[in-house]
XYZ file of C-alpha atoms in Angstrom:
66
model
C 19.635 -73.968 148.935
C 19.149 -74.985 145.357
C 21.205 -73.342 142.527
C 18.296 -71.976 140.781
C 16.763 -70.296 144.156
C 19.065 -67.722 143.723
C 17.662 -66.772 140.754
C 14.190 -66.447 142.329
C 15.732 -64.618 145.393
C 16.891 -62.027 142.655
C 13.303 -61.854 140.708
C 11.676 -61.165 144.143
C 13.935 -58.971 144.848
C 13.025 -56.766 141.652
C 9.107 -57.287 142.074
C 9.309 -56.254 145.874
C 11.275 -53.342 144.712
C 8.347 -52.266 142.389
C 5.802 -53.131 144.597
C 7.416 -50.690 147.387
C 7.955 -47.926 145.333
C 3.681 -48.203 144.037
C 3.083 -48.244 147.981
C 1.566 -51.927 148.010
C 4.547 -53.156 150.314
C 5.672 -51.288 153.234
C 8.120 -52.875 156.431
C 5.062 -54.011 158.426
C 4.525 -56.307 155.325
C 7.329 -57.372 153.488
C 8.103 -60.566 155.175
C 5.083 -61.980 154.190
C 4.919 -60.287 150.643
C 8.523 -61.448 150.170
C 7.869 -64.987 151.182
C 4.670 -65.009 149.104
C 6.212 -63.923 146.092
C 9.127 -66.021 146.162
C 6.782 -69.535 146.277
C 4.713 -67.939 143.737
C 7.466 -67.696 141.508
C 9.495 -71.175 142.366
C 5.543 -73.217 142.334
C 5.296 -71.639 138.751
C 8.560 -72.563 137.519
C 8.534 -76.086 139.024
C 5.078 -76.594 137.861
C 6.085 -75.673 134.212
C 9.156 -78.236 134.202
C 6.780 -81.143 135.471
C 5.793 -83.495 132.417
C 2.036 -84.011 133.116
C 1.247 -87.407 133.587
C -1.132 -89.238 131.164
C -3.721 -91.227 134.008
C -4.420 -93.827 131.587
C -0.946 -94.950 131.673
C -1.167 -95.428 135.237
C -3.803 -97.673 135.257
C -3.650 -101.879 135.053
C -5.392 -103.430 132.650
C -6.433 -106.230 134.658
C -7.993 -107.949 132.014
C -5.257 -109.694 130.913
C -4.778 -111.631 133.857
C -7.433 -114.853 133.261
């Protein structure tokens, strides 16, 4: 387990909590509300963190090469 997925374990924890007392989550659906929320949340943080990558950089410029 990674450091920070503790910290997402906790924030599920609290949004779960809310969720059950509105009545969306009940025990015939929590695993799979649980799960979902916790990849929700680590997907959004990890995307966030990712540098986006300019495409142009990637490219060759194989017009150089004669």
């Amino acid at each position: 387990m990674q450091p920070d997925d503790e910290k997402f374990l906790r924030l599920s924890k609290e949004i779960i909590i809310k969720f059950i007392e509105l009545g969306r989550v009940s025990p015939g659906n929590f695993e799979e509300n649980f799960k979902s929320v916790f990849w929700t949340l680590k997907r959004t943080v990890v995307d966030a963190q990712v540098p986006r990558i300019d495409t142009n950089a990637l490219q060759t410029d194989d017009s150089d090469e004669s």
